[in-house]
PDB file of C-alpha atoms in Angstrom:
ATOM      1  CA  MET A   1       0.016  -0.258  -0.017  1.00  0.00           C
ATOM      2  CA  ASN A   2       3.271   1.874   1.145  1.00  0.00           C
ATOM      3  CA  PHE A   3       4.671   1.780  -2.510  1.00  0.00           C
ATOM      4  CA  LYS A   4       6.309   5.000  -3.944  1.00  0.00           C
ATOM      5  CA  HIS A   5       4.383   4.374  -7.568  1.00  0.00           C
ATOM      6  CA  LEU A   6       0.811   3.290  -5.421  1.00  0.00           C
ATOM      7  CA  LEU A   7       0.690   6.264  -3.060  1.00  0.00           C
ATOM      8  CA  SER A   8       1.783   8.166  -6.409  1.00  0.00           C
ATOM      9  CA  LEU A   9      -1.199   6.940  -8.135  1.00  0.00           C
ATOM     10  CA  ALA A  10      -3.875   7.767  -5.263  1.00  0.00           C
ATOM     11  CA  HIS A  11      -2.728  10.681  -5.594  1.00  0.00           C
ATOM     12  CA  ALA A  12      -2.984  10.984  -9.460  1.00  0.00           C
ATOM     13  CA  LEU A  13      -6.316   9.706  -9.071  1.00  0.00           C
ATOM     14  CA  ALA A  14      -7.284  12.154  -6.224  1.00  0.00           C
ATOM     15  CA  SER A  15      -5.927  15.537  -8.361  1.00  0.00           C
ATOM     16  CA  SER A  16      -8.476  14.090 -11.276  1.00  0.00           C
ATOM     17  CA  GLY A  17     -11.144  13.873  -8.900  1.00  0.00           C
ATOM     18  CA  PHE A  18     -11.447  10.041  -8.163  1.00  0.00           C
ATOM     19  CA  ILE A  19     -11.970   8.936  -5.065  1.00  0.00           C
ATOM     20  CA  CYS A  20      -9.077   6.486  -3.920  1.00  0.00           C
ATOM     21  CA  LEU A  21      -9.561   2.959  -1.486  1.00  0.00           C
ATOM     22  CA  ARG A  22      -6.510   2.267  -0.773  1.00  0.00           C
ATOM     23  CA  PHE A  23      -5.690  -1.407   1.848  1.00  0.00           C
ATOM     24  CA  THR A  24      -3.328  -3.460   2.253  1.00  0.00           C
ATOM     25  CA  CYS A  25      -2.816  -7.045   2.548  1.00  0.00           C
ATOM     26  CA  LYS A  26       0.021  -8.411   4.651  1.00  0.00           C
ATOM     27  CA  SER A  27      -0.770 -12.572   2.883  1.00  0.00           C
ATOM     28  CA  LEU A  28       0.819 -13.875   0.247  1.00  0.00           C
ATOM     29  CA  ASN A  29      -1.799 -16.289  -0.078  1.00  0.00           C
ATOM     30  CA  LEU A  30      -4.098 -15.295  -3.315  1.00  0.00           C
ATOM     31  CA  GLY A  31      -7.284 -16.681  -1.565  1.00  0.00           C
ATOM     32  CA  TYR A  32      -6.889 -14.841   1.302  1.00  0.00           C
ATOM     33  CA  ARG A  33      -6.113 -11.706  -0.596  1.00  0.00           C
ATOM     34  CA  VAL A  34      -9.681 -12.693  -2.852  1.00  0.00           C
ATOM     35  CA  LYS A  35     -11.125 -12.448   0.342  1.00  0.00           C
ATOM     36  CA  VAL A  36      -9.612 -10.023   1.732  1.00  0.00           C
ATOM     37  CA  TYR A  37     -10.342  -7.669  -1.380  1.00  0.00           C
ATOM     38  CA  ARG A  38     -14.650  -9.334  -1.430  1.00  0.00           C
ATOM     39  CA  ALA A  39     -14.796  -7.776   1.961  1.00  0.00           C
ATOM     40  CA  VAL A  40     -13.134  -3.961   1.117  1.00  0.00           C
ATOM     41  CA  TRP A  41     -15.817  -4.262  -1.763  1.00  0.00           C
ATOM     42  CA  GLU A  42     -18.491  -4.963   0.792  1.00  0.00           C
ATOM     43  CA  TYR A  43     -17.758  -2.207   3.164  1.00  0.00           C
ATOM     44  CA  LEU A  44     -17.697  -0.072  -0.122  1.00  0.00           C
ATOM     45  CA  LYS A  45     -21.095  -1.156  -1.403  1.00  0.00           C
ATOM     46  CA  SER A  46     -22.172  -1.161   1.902  1.00  0.00           C
ATOM     47  CA  LEU A  47     -21.972   2.841   2.158  1.00  0.00           C
ATOM     48  CA  GLN A  48     -25.452   3.833   2.288  1.00  0.00           C
ATOM     49  CA  LYS A  49     -24.556   7.849   2.687  1.00  0.00           C
ATOM     50  CA  PHE A  50     -23.198   7.800  -1.176  1.00  0.00           C
ATOM     51  CA  THR A  51     -23.713   6.118  -4.689  1.00  0.00           C
ATOM     52  CA  ILE A  52     -20.706   5.168  -5.436  1.00  0.00           C
ATOM     53  CA  LYS A  53     -20.752   4.787  -9.495  1.00  0.00           C
ATOM     54  CA  HIS A  54     -17.837   3.933 -12.379  1.00  0.00           C
ATOM     55  CA  ILE A  55     -15.902   1.279  -9.502  1.00  0.00           C
ATOM     56  CA  PHE A  56     -12.514   0.131 -11.142  1.00  0.00           C
ATOM     57  CA  ILE A  57     -10.407  -2.062  -9.021  1.00  0.00           C
ATOM     58  CA  GLY A  58      -6.809  -3.061  -9.147  1.00  0.00           C
ATOM     59  CA  GLY A  59      -3.552  -3.148  -7.367  1.00  0.00           C
ATOM     60  CA  ARG A  60       0.277  -4.532  -8.329  1.00  0.00           C
ATOM     61  CA  SER A  61       1.356  -7.294  -8.732  1.00  0.00           C
ATOM     62  CA  MET A  62       0.049 -10.420  -6.057  1.00  0.00           C
ATOM     63  CA  GLY A  63      -2.630  -7.691  -6.154  1.00  0.00           C
ATOM     64  CA  SER A  64      -3.600  -7.077  -9.297  1.00  0.00           C
ATOM     65  CA  ARG A  65      -4.173 -10.971  -9.513  1.00  0.00           C
ATOM     66  CA  ALA A  66      -5.967 -10.676  -6.237  1.00  0.00           C
ATOM     67  CA  SER A  67      -8.786  -8.059  -8.193  1.00  0.00           C
ATOM     68  CA  VAL A  68      -8.533 -10.073 -11.274  1.00  0.00           C
ATOM     69  CA  ALA A  69     -10.169 -13.018  -9.067  1.00  0.00           C
ATOM     70  CA  LEU A  70     -12.612 -10.696  -8.065  1.00  0.00           C
ATOM     71  CA  ALA A  71     -13.469  -9.139 -11.426  1.00  0.00           C
ATOM     72  CA  ARG A  72     -14.543 -12.639 -12.478  1.00  0.00           C
ATOM     73  CA  GLN A  73     -16.086 -13.951  -8.950  1.00  0.00           C
ATOM     74  CA  LEU A  74     -18.174 -10.723  -9.208  1.00  0.00           C
ATOM     75  CA  SER A  75     -19.154 -10.414 -13.410  1.00  0.00           C
ATOM     76  CA  ASP A  76     -22.266 -12.009 -13.163  1.00  0.00           C
ATOM     77  CA  ALA A  77     -23.212  -9.137 -10.674  1.00  0.00           C
ATOM     78  CA  THR A  78     -25.025  -5.918 -13.084  1.00  0.00           C
ATOM     79  CA  GLU A  79     -25.846  -3.462 -10.557  1.00  0.00           C
ATOM     80  CA  ASP A  80     -22.336  -4.147  -8.377  1.00  0.00           C
ATOM     81  CA  ALA A  81     -19.864  -5.234 -11.349  1.00  0.00           C
ATOM     82  CA  VAL A  82     -16.688  -4.062 -11.146  1.00  0.00           C
ATOM     83  CA  GLN A  83     -16.933  -0.911 -14.431  1.00  0.00           C
ATOM     84  CA  GLY A  84     -13.308  -2.230 -15.040  1.00  0.00           C
ATOM     85  CA  VAL A  85      -9.623  -3.696 -13.725  1.00  0.00           C
ATOM     86  CA  ILE A  86      -5.898  -1.820 -13.562  1.00  0.00           C
ATOM     87  CA  CYS A  87      -3.706  -4.387 -13.114  1.00  0.00           C
ATOM     88  CA  LEU A  88       0.614  -2.904 -12.730  1.00  0.00           C
ATOM     89  CA  SER A  89       2.713  -5.719 -12.989  1.00  0.00           C
ATOM     90  CA  PHE A  90       0.908  -8.599 -13.609  1.00  0.00           C
ATOM     91  CA  PRO A  91       2.877 -11.451 -12.740  1.00  0.00           C
ATOM     92  CA  LEU A  92       2.063 -14.320 -14.903  1.00  0.00           C
ATOM     93  CA  HIS A  93       4.538 -15.995 -13.475  1.00  0.00           C
ATOM     94  CA  PRO A  94       7.343 -16.717 -11.004  1.00  0.00           C
ATOM     95  CA  PRO A  95      10.691 -15.587 -12.132  1.00  0.00           C
ATOM     96  CA  GLY A  96      12.463 -18.418 -14.323  1.00  0.00           C
ATOM     97  CA  GLN A  97       9.215 -20.427 -13.810  1.00  0.00           C
ATOM     98  CA  THR A  98       7.558 -19.335 -17.712  1.00  0.00           C
ATOM     99  CA  HIS A  99       5.831 -22.989 -17.230  1.00  0.00           C
ATOM    100  CA  SER A 100       3.413 -21.735 -14.668  1.00  0.00           C
ATOM    101  CA  HIS A 101       1.480 -18.451 -16.913  1.00  0.00           C
ATOM    102  CA  ARG A 102      -1.483 -21.144 -17.827  1.00  0.00           C
ATOM    103  CA  GLN A 103      -2.342 -21.389 -14.541  1.00  0.00           C
ATOM    104  CA  ARG A 104      -2.281 -17.851 -13.142  1.00  0.00           C
ATOM    105  CA  SER A 105      -4.132 -16.637 -16.239  1.00  0.00           C
ATOM    106  CA  GLU A 106      -7.146 -18.791 -15.961  1.00  0.00           C
ATOM    107  CA  ASP A 107      -9.083 -15.733 -14.191  1.00  0.00           C
ATOM    108  CA  LEU A 108      -7.893 -13.198 -16.481  1.00  0.00           C
ATOM    109  CA  ARG A 109      -8.852 -15.553 -19.007  1.00  0.00           C
ATOM    110  CA  ALA A 110     -12.670 -16.405 -18.021  1.00  0.00           C
ATOM    111  CA  LEU A 111     -13.212 -12.361 -17.654  1.00  0.00           C
ATOM    112  CA  PRO A 112     -16.504 -11.374 -19.570  1.00  0.00           C
ATOM    113  CA  GLU A 113     -15.622  -9.465 -22.585  1.00  0.00           C
ATOM    114  CA  HIS A 114     -17.837  -6.247 -21.525  1.00  0.00           C
ATOM    115  CA  MET A 115     -14.789  -6.558 -18.213  1.00  0.00           C
ATOM    116  CA  PRO A 116     -11.671  -4.117 -19.732  1.00  0.00           C
ATOM    117  CA  VAL A 117      -8.834  -4.969 -18.323  1.00  0.00           C
ATOM    118  CA  LEU A 118      -5.818  -1.870 -18.727  1.00  0.00           C
ATOM    119  CA  PHE A 119      -2.595  -4.150 -17.762  1.00  0.00           C
ATOM    120  CA  VAL A 120       0.147  -1.513 -17.013  1.00  0.00           C
ATOM    121  CA  SER A 121       3.612  -3.851 -17.512  1.00  0.00           C
ATOM    122  CA  GLY A 122       7.780  -3.567 -18.163  1.00  0.00           C
ATOM    123  CA  THR A 123       9.315  -4.112 -21.008  1.00  0.00           C
ATOM    124  CA  GLU A 124      11.635  -6.336 -18.876  1.00  0.00           C
ATOM    125  CA  ASP A 125       9.599  -7.647 -15.747  1.00  0.00           C
ATOM    126  CA  ASN A 126      10.652 -10.701 -15.058  1.00  0.00           C
ATOM    127  CA  MET A 127       7.361 -12.007 -14.172  1.00  0.00           C
ATOM    128  CA  CYS A 128       5.886 -11.258 -17.517  1.00  0.00           C
ATOM    129  CA  ASP A 129       6.975 -12.501 -20.229  1.00  0.00           C
ATOM    130  CA  ARG A 130       6.064 -10.935 -23.185  1.00  0.00           C
ATOM    131  CA  VAL A 131       5.594 -13.027 -26.238  1.00  0.00           C
ATOM    132  CA  LEU A 132       3.492 -15.319 -23.449  1.00  0.00           C
ATOM    133  CA  PHE A 133       1.879 -12.291 -21.975  1.00  0.00           C
ATOM    134  CA  ASP A 134       0.474 -11.436 -25.401  1.00  0.00           C
ATOM    135  CA  LYS A 135      -0.743 -15.140 -26.242  1.00  0.00           C
ATOM    136  CA  THR A 136      -3.077 -14.258 -22.596  1.00  0.00           C
ATOM    137  CA  VAL A 137      -4.059 -11.305 -23.912  1.00  0.00           C
ATOM    138  CA  THR A 138      -5.519 -12.629 -27.385  1.00  0.00           C
ATOM    139  CA  GLU A 139      -7.152 -15.576 -25.189  1.00  0.00           C
ATOM    140  CA  MET A 140      -8.939 -13.191 -23.363  1.00  0.00           C
ATOM    141  CA  LYS A 141     -12.639 -12.452 -23.983  1.00  0.00           C
ATOM    142  CA  ALA A 142     -12.528  -9.221 -21.666  1.00  0.00           C
ATOM    143  CA  GLN A 143     -11.557  -5.956 -23.446  1.00  0.00           C
ATOM    144  CA  THR A 144      -8.035  -5.132 -23.075  1.00  0.00           C
ATOM    145  CA  GLU A 145      -4.993  -2.685 -23.532  1.00  0.00           C
ATOM    146  CA  VAL A 146      -2.116  -2.652 -22.330  1.00  0.00           C
ATOM    147  CA  PHE A 147       0.786  -0.424 -21.748  1.00  0.00           C
ATOM    148  CA  TRP A 148       4.246  -1.607 -22.028  1.00  0.00           C
ATOM    149  CA  LEU A 149       6.428   0.512 -20.147  1.00  0.00           C
ATOM    150  CA  GLU A 150       9.616   0.091 -21.945  1.00  0.00           C
ATOM    151  CA  GLY A 151      12.524  -1.347 -20.139  1.00  0.00           C
ATOM    152  CA  GLY A 152      10.510  -1.041 -16.623  1.00  0.00           C
ATOM    153  CA  SER A 153      11.135  -4.197 -14.265  1.00  0.00           C
ATOM    154  CA  HIS A 154       8.238  -5.931 -12.364  1.00  0.00           C
ATOM    155  CA  GLY A 155       8.753  -3.018  -9.384  1.00  0.00           C
ATOM    156  CA  LEU A 156       8.306  -0.491 -12.586  1.00  0.00           C
ATOM    157  CA  THR A 157      11.523   0.489 -12.338  1.00  0.00           C
ATOM    158  CA  VAL A 158      13.523   2.153 -15.269  1.00  0.00           C
ATOM    159  CA  LYS A 159      17.838   2.882 -15.307  1.00  0.00           C
ATOM    160  CA  GLY A 160      17.955   5.912 -16.813  1.00  0.00           C
ATOM    161  CA  GLN A 161      14.542   7.549 -15.810  1.00  0.00           C
ATOM    162  CA  SER A 162      13.447   9.429 -12.695  1.00  0.00           C
ATOM    163  CA  GLU A 163      10.992   7.216 -10.871  1.00  0.00           C
ATOM    164  CA  GLU A 164       9.015  10.499 -10.268  1.00  0.00           C
ATOM    165  CA  SER A 165       8.697  10.582 -14.467  1.00  0.00           C
ATOM    166  CA  VAL A 166       7.989   7.068 -14.621  1.00  0.00           C
ATOM    167  CA  MET A 167       5.315   6.908 -11.797  1.00  0.00           C
ATOM    168  CA  ASP A 168       3.942  10.368 -14.537  1.00  0.00           C
ATOM    169  CA  GLN A 169       4.426   8.162 -17.126  1.00  0.00           C
ATOM    170  CA  VAL A 170       1.769   5.092 -15.002  1.00  0.00           C
ATOM    171  CA  ASN A 171      -0.360   7.651 -13.972  1.00  0.00           C
ATOM    172  CA  LEU A 172      -0.879   8.926 -17.345  1.00  0.00           C
ATOM    173  CA  GLN A 173      -2.366   6.218 -18.480  1.00  0.00           C
ATOM    174  CA  VAL A 174      -4.322   5.335 -15.833  1.00  0.00           C
ATOM    175  CA  ILE A 175      -6.239   8.087 -15.704  1.00  0.00           C
ATOM    176  CA  THR A 176      -6.313   8.376 -19.135  1.00  0.00           C
ATOM    177  CA  TRP A 177      -7.774   4.463 -19.547  1.00  0.00           C
ATOM    178  CA  ILE A 178     -10.195   4.978 -16.711  1.00  0.00           C
ATOM    179  CA  ASN A 179     -11.673   8.439 -18.117  1.00  0.00           C
ATOM    180  CA  LYS A 180     -12.297   6.694 -21.644  1.00  0.00           C
ATOM    181  CA  SER A 181     -13.926   2.798 -19.616  1.00  0.00           C
ATOM    182  CA  ARG A 182     -16.407   5.302 -18.417  1.00  0.00           C
ATOM    183  CA  ALA A 183     -17.392   6.966 -21.129  1.00  0.00           C
TER     184      ALA A 183
END
C-alpha cells in the first residue's frame, strides 16, 4: 500500500477527481487476498450515505491477481459490477518459471467480454514474459489495453529514468484509461 508508485497513483487519481480507497493485505496467499478484496468491496457497497458509480478495482503484482479474481467472481452481478480492472505488473509467472503462466492466467481468460482491463507492465519484467503475456491477452474475452513501459522492471523502475518520470507515465496511462472506460 505504501509502495511509491501506488502512493503516487492515489494522489494523481485524487487530483483528477477520483476517490481512491487504498488498503493493504500482508498475506502472500492469493485466496486470502481475494477474501480481503471481497471484504473491502462489501464495505464500499455498504456505504449508505454515498452513491458510488464507476468502480474500478486494481492492484500491483499479486494485488492485480486478486483484483482479477474478484472481478471474475463479481462479473455475474449487474448493478454491483466492477467497471474495470487495473493491473500493475501482473505476475504471469514466478521468475524463471514460465511454465506456470496457464494457471496464473485462468481468471484473466475467464473475465467476460464487457470487462475492460488495463495492464501496465515493464518490458524487462522477470515475472511477465512478453511473448507469453501477449498470447494470454489474445485468449482473453475481456477488452484489454496494455501499456508496456520500455525497460521497466517488475517494480516499474527504468534504468536511466527518474522514478518520478516513470510514475508520471504510469499515472497518465491509468487516468486516461479510466476516463475512456467510463465514458
